[in-house]
mmCIF file of C-alpha atoms in Angstrom:
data_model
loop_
_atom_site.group_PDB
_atom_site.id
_atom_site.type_symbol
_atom_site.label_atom_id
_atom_site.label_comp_id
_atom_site.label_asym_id
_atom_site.label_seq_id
_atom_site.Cartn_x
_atom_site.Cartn_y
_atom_site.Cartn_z
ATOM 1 C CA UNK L 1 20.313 1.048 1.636
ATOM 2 C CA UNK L 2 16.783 0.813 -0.040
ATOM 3 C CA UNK L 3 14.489 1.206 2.694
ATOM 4 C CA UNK L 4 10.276 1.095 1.894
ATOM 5 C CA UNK L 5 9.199 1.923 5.849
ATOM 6 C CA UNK L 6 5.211 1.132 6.352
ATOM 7 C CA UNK L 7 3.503 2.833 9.212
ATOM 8 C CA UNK L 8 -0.372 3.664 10.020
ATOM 9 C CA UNK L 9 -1.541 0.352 10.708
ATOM 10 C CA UNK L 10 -3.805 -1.137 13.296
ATOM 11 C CA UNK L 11 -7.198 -2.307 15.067
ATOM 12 C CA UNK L 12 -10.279 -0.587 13.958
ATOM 13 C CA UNK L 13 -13.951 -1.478 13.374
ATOM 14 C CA UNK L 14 -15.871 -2.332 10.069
ATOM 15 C CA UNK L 15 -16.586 1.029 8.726
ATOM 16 C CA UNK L 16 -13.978 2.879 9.980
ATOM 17 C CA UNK L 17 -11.043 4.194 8.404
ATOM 18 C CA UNK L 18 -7.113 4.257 8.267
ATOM 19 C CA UNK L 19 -4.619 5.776 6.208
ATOM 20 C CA UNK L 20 -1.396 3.806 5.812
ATOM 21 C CA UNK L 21 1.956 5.628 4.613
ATOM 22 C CA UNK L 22 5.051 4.616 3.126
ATOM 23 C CA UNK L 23 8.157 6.094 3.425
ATOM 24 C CA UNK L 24 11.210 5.106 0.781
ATOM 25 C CA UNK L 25 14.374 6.054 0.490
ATOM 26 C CA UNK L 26 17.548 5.231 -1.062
ATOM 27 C CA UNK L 27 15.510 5.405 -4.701
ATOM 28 C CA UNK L 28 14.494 7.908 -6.920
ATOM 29 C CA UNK L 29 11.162 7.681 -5.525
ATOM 30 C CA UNK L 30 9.421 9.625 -8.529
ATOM 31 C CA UNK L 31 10.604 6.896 -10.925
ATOM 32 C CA UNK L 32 9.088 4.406 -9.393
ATOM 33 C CA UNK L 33 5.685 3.115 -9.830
ATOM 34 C CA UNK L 34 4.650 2.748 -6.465
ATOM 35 C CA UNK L 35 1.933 -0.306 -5.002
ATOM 36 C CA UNK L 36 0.249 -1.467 -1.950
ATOM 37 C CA UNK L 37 -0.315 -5.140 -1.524
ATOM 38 C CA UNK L 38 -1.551 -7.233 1.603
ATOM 39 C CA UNK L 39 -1.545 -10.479 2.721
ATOM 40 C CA UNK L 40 -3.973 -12.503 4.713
ATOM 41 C CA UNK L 41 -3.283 -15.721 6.542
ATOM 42 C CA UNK L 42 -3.826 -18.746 4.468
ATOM 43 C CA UNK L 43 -4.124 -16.584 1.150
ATOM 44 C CA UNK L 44 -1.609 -15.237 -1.702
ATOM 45 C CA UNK L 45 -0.214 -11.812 -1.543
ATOM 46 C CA UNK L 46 -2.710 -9.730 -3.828
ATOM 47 C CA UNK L 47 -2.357 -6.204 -5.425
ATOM 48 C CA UNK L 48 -4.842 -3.675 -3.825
ATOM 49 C CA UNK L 49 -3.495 -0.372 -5.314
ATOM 50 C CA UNK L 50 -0.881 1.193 -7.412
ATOM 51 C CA UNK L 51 0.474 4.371 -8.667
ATOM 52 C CA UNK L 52 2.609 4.824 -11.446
ATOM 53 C CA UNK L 53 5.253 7.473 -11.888
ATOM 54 C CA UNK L 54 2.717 10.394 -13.531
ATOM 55 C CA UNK L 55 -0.383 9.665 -11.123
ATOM 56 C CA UNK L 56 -2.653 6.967 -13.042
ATOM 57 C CA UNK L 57 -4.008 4.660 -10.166
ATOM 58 C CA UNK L 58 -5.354 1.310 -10.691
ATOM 59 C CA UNK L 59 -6.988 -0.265 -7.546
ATOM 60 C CA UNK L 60 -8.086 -4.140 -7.344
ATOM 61 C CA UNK L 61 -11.917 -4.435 -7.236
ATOM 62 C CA UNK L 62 -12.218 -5.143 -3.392
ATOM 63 C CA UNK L 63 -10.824 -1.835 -3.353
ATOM 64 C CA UNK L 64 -12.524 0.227 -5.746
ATOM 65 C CA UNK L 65 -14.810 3.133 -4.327
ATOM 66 C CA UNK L 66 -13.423 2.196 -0.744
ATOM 67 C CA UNK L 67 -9.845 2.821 -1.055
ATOM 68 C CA UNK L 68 -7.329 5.878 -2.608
ATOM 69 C CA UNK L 69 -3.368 5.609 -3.133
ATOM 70 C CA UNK L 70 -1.750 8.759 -3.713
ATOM 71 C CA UNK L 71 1.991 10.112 -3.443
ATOM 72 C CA UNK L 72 4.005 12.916 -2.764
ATOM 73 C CA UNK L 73 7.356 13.002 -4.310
ATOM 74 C CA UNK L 74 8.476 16.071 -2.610
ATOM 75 C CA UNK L 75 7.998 13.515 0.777
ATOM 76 C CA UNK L 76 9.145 10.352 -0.818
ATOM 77 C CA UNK L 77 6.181 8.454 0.336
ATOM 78 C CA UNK L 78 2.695 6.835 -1.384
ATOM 79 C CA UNK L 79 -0.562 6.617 0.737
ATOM 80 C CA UNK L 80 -3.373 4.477 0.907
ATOM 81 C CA UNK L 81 -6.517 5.770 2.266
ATOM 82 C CA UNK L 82 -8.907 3.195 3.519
ATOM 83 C CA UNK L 83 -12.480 3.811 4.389
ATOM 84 C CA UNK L 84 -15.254 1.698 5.026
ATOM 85 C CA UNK L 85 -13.245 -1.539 6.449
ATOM 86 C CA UNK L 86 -14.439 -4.310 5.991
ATOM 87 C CA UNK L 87 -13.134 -7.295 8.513
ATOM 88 C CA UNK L 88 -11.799 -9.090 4.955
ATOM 89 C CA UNK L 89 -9.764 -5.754 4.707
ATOM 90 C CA UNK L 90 -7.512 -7.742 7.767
ATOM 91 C CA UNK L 91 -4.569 -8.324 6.371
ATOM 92 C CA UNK L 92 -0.938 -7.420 6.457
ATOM 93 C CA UNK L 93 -0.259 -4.336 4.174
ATOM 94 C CA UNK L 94 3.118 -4.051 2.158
ATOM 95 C CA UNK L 95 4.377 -1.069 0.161
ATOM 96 C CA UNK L 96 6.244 -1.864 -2.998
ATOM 97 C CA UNK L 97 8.393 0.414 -5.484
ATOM 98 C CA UNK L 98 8.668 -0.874 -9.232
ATOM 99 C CA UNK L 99 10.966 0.185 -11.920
ATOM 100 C CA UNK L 100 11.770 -2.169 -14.523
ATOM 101 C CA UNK L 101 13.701 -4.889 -13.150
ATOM 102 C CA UNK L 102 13.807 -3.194 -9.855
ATOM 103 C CA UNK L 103 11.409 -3.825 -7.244
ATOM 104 C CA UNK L 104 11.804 -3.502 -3.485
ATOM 105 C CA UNK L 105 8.893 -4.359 -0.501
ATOM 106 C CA UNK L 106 8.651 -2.728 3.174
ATOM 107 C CA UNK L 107 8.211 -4.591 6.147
ATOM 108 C CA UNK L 108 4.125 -4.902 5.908
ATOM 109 C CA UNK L 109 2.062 -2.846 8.835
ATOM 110 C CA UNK L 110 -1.055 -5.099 10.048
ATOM 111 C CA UNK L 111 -4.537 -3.557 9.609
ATOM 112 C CA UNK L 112 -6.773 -5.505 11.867
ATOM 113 C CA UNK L 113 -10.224 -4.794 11.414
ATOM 114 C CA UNK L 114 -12.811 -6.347 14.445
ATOM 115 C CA UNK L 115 -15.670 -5.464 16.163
#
């Protein structure tokens, strides 16, 4: 019934910018910390962003200055604003909610970023 529902992806160029959004359900959403992570071929799954349940953000420092998550709990769903791709921003982009020994992922959205 948990659902974590990705959607915002796709093809731009280096510089441009995207904003991916997440929509959960079946959870408390405002109890969960909530996190974006991608996922490039050949590489591990890394953290880019995260925000816990009273609005601190952490962001991984290929993001930092470049990137913003966000949420609204009234709309069940975290952002990630992404400006200035890069083409090592290419990646598939997951949403995850965290709560204890909880933790559910989305399906991933593909950001493609080319000239």
């Amino acid at each position: 019934q948990v659902q974590l529902v990705e959607s915002g992806g796709g093809l731009v160029q280096p510089g441009g910018s995207l904003r991916l959004s997440c929509a959960a359900s079946g959870i408390i959403f405002s109890l969960y910390t909530m996190g974006w992570y991608r996922q490039a071929p050949r590489k591990e799954r890394e953290l880019v962003a995260i925000i816990t349940t009273s609005g601190v953000t952490g962001y991984a420092n290929s993001a930092k200055g470049r990137f913003t998550i966000s949420r609204d709990n009234a709309k069940n769903t975290v952002y990630l604003q992404m400006n200035s791709l890069k083409p090592e921003d290419t990646a598939v982009y997951y949403c995850n909610a965290d709560k204890r020994s909880l933790n559910y992922w989305g399906q991933g959205t593909q950001v493609t970023v080319s000239s």
